[in-house]
CSV table of N, CA and C in Angstrom, one decimal:
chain,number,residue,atom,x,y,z
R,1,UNK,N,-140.8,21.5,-55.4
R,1,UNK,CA,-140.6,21.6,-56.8
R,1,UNK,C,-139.1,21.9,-57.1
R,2,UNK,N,-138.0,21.2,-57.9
R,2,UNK,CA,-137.4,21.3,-58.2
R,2,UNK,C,-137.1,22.8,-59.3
R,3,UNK,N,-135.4,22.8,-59.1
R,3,UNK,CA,-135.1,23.9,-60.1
R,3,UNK,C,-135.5,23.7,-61.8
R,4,UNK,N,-135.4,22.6,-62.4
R,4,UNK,CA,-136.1,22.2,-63.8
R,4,UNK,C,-137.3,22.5,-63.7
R,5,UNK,N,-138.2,22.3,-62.9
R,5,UNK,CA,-139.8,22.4,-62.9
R,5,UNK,C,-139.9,23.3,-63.1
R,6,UNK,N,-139.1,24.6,-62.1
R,6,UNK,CA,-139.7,26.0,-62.3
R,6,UNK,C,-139.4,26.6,-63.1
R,7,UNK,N,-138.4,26.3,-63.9
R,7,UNK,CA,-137.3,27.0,-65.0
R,7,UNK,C,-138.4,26.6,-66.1
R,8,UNK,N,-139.0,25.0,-66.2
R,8,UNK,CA,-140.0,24.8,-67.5
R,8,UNK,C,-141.6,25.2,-66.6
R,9,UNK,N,-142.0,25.4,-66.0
R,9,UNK,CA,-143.5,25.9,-65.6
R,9,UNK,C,-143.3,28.0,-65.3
R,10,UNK,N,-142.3,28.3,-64.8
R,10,UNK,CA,-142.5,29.3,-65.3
R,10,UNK,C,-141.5,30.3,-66.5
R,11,UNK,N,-140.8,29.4,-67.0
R,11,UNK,CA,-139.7,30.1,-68.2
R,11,UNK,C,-138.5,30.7,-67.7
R,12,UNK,N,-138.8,31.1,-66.0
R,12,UNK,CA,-137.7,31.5,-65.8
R,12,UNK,C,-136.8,31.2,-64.6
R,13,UNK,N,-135.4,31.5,-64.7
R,13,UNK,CA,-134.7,30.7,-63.3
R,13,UNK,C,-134.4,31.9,-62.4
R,14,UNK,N,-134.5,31.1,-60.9
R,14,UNK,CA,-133.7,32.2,-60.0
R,14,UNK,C,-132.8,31.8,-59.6
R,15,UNK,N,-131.8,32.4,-58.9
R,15,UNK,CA,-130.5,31.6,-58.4
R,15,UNK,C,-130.8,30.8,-57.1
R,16,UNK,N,-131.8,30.8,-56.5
R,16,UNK,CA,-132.0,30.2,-55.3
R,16,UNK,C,-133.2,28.8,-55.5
R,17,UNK,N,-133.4,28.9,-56.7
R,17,UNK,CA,-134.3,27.6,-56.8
R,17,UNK,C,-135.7,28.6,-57.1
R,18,UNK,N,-135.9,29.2,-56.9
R,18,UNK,CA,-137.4,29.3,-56.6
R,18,UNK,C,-137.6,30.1,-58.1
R,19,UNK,N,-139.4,30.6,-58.2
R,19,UNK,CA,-139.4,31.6,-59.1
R,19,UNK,C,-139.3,32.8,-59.0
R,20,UNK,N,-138.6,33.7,-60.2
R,20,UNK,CA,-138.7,35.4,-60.1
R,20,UNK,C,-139.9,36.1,-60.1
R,21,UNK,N,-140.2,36.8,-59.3
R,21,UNK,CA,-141.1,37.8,-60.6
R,21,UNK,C,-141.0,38.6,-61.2
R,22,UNK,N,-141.9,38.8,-62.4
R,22,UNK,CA,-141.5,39.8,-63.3
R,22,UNK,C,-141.5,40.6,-63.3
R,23,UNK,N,-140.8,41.3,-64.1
R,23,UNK,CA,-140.6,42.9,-63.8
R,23,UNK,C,-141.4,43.8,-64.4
R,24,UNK,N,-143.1,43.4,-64.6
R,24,UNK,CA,-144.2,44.4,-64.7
R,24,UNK,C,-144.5,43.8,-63.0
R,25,UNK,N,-144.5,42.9,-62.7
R,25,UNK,CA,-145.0,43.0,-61.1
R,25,UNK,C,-144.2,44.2,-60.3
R,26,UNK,N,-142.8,43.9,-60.4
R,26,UNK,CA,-141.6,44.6,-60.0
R,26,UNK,C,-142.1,45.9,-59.9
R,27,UNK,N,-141.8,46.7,-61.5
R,27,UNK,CA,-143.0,47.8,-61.7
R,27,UNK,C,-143.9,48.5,-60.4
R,28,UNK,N,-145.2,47.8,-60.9
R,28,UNK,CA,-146.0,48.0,-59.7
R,28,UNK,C,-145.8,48.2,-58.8
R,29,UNK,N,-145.1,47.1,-58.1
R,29,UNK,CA,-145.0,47.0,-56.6
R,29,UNK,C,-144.2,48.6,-56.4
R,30,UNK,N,-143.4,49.3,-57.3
R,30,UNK,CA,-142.1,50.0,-57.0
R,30,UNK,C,-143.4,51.5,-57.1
R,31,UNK,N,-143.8,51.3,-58.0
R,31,UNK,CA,-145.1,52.3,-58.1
R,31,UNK,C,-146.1,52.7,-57.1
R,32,UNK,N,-146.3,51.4,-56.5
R,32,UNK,CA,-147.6,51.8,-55.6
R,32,UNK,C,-146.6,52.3,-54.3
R,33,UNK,N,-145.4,51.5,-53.7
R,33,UNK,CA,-144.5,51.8,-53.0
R,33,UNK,C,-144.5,53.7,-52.9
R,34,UNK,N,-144.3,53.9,-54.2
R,34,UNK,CA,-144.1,55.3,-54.6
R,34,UNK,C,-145.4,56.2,-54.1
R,35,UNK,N,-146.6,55.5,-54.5
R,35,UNK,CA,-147.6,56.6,-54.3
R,35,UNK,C,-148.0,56.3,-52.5
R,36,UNK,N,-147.5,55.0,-52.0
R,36,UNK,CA,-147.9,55.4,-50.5
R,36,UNK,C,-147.3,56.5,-50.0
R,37,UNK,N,-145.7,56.6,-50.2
R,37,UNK,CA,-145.1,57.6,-49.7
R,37,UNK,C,-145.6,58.7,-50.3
R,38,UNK,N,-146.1,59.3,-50.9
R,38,UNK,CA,-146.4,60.6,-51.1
R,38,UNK,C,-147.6,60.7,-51.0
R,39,UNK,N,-148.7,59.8,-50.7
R,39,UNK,CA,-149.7,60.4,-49.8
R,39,UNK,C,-149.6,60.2,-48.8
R,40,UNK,N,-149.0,59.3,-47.4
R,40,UNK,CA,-148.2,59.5,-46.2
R,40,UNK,C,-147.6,61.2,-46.0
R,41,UNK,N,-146.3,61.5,-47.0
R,41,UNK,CA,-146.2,62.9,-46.9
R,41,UNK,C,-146.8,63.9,-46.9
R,42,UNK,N,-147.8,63.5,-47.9
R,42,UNK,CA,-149.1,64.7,-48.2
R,42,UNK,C,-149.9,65.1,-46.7
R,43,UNK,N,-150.4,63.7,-46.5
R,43,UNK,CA,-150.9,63.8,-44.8
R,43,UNK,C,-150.5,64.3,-44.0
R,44,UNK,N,-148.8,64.1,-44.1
R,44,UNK,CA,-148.5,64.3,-42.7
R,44,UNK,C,-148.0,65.9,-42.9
R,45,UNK,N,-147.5,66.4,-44.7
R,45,UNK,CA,-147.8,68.2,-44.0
R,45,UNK,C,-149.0,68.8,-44.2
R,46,UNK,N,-149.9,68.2,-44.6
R,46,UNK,CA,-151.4,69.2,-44.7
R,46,UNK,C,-152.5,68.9,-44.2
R,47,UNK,N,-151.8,67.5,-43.2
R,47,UNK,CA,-152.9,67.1,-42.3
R,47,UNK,C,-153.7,66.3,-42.8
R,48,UNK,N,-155.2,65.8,-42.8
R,48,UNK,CA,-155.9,65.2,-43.0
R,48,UNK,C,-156.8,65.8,-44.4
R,49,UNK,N,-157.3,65.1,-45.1
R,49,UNK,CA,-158.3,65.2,-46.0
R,49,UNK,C,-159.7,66.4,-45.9
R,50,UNK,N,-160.1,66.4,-44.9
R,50,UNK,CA,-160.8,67.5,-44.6
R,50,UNK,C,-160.5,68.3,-44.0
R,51,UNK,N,-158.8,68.4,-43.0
R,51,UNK,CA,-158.5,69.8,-42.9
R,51,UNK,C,-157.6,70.0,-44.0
R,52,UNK,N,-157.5,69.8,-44.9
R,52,UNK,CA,-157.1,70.6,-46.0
R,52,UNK,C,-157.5,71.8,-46.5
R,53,UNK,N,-156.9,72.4,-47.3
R,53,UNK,CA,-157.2,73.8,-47.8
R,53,UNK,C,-158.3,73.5,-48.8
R,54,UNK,N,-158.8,74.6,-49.2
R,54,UNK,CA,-159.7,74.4,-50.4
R,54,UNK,C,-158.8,75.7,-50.9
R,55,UNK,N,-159.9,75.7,-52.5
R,55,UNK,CA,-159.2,76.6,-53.5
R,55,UNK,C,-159.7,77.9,-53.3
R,56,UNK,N,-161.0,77.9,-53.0
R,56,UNK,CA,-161.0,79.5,-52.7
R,56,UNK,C,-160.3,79.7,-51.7
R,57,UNK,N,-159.8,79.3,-50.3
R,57,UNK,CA,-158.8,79.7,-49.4
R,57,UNK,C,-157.5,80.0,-50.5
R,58,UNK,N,-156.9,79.0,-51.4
R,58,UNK,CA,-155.7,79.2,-51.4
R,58,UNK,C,-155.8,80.8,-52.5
R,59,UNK,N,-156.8,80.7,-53.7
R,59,UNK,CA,-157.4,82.0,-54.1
R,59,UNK,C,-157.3,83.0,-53.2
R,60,UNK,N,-157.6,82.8,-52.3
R,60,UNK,CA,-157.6,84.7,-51.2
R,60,UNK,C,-156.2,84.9,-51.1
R,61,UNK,N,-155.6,83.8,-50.2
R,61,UNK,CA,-154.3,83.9,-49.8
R,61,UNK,C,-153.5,84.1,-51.0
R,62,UNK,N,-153.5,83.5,-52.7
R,62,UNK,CA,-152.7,84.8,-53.6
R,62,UNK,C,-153.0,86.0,-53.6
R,63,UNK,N,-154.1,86.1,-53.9
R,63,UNK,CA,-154.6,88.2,-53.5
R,63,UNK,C,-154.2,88.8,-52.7
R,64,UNK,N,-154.4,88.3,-51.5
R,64,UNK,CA,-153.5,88.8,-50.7
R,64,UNK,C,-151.8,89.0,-50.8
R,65,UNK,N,-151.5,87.6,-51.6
R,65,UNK,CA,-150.1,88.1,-51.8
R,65,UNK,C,-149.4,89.0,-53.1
R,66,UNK,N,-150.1,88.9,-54.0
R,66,UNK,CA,-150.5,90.2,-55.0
R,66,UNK,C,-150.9,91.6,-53.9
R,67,UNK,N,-151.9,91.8,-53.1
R,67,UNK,CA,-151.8,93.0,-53.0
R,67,UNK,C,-150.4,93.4,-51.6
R,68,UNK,N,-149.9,92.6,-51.0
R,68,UNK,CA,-148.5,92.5,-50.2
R,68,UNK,C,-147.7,92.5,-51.5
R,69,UNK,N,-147.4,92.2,-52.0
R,69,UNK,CA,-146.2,92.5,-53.5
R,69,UNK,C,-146.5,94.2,-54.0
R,70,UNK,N,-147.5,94.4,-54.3
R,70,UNK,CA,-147.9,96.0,-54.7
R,70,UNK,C,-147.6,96.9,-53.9
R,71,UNK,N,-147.5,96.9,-52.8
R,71,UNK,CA,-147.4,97.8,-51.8
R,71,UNK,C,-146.0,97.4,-50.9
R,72,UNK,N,-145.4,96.5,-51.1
R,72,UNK,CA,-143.9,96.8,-51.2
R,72,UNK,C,-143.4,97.3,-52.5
R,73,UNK,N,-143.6,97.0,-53.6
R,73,UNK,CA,-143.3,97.7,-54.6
R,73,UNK,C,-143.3,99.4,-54.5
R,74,UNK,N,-145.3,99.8,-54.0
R,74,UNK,CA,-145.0,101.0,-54.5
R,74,UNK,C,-144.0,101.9,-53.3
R,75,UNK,N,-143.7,101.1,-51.9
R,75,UNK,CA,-142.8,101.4,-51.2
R,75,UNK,C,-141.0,101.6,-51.8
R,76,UNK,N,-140.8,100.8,-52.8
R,76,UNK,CA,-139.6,100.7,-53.0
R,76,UNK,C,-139.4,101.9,-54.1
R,77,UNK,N,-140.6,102.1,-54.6
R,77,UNK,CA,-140.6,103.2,-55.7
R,77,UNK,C,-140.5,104.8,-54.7
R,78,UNK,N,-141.7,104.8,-54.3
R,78,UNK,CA,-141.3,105.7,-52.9
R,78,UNK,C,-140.0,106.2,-52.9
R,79,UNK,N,-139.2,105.0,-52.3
R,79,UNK,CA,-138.0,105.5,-51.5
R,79,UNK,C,-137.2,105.7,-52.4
R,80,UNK,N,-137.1,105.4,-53.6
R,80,UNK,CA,-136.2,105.5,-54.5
R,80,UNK,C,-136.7,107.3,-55.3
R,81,UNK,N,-137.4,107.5,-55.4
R,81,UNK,CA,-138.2,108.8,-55.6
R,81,UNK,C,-137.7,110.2,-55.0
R,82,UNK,N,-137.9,109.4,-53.0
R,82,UNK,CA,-137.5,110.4,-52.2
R,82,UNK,C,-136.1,110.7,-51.8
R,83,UNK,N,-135.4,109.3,-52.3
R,83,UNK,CA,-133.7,110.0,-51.5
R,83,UNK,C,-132.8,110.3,-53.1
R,84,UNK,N,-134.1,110.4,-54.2
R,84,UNK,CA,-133.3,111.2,-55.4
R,84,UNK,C,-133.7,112.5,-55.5
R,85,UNK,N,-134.6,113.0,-54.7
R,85,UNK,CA,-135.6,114.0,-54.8
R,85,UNK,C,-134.4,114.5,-53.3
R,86,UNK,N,-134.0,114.4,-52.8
R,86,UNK,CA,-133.2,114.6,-51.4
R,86,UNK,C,-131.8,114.8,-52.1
R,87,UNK,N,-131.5,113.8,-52.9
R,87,UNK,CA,-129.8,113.5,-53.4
R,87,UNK,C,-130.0,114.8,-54.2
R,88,UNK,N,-131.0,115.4,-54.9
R,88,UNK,CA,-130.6,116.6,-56.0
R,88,UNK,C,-130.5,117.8,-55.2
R,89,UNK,N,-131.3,117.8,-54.2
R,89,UNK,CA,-131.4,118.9,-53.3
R,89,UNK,C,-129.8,119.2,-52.5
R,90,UNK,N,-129.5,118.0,-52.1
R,90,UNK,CA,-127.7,118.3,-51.4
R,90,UNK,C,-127.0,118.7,-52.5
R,91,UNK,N,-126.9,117.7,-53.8
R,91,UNK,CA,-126.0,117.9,-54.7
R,91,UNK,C,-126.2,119.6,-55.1
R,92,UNK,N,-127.4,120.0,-55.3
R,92,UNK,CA,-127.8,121.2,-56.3
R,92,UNK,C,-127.0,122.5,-55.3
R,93,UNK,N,-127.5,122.0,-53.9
R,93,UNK,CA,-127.3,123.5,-52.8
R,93,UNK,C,-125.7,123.9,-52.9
R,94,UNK,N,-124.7,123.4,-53.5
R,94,UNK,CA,-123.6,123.9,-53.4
R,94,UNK,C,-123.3,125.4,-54.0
């Protein structure tokens, strides 16, 4: 097929003779492109579909990190308590 043919059978020209496609295909193709890679990556750091996590797992593992946050906290309070409770005692004994 000649370059006229395809310029009048599909409306549009390419520089090499042939036809383009358009750019809802373009689109697409760039899209699905997109979602292989990010379920490739998904796979490859969380493993497969069934060894994945579920939600009550990842539910525990925040409580857990809520109650690991609380008790560094009340550690930081602690120490801030005790070496003001220590700092008045040096300061006061003069």
């Amino acid at each position: 097929m000649n370059r006229i043919a395809v310029e009048l059978v599909c409306g549009v020209s390419h520089p090499y003779g042939g036809s383009a496609m358009s750019p809802d295909r373009d689109l697409v193709l760039v899209e699905t492109v997109r979602t292989h890679r990010a379920r490739l990556v998904a796979a490859f750091l969380y493993g497969e579909l069934t060894r994945r996590r579920r939600t009550d797992e990842n539910l525990r593992r925040f409580a857990y990190g809520i109650v690991l946050a609380a008790f560094v906290g009340v550690g930081c309070i602690a120490y801030a308590v005790v070496s003001a409770y220590l700092g008045g005692q040096a300061g006061g004994g003069r």
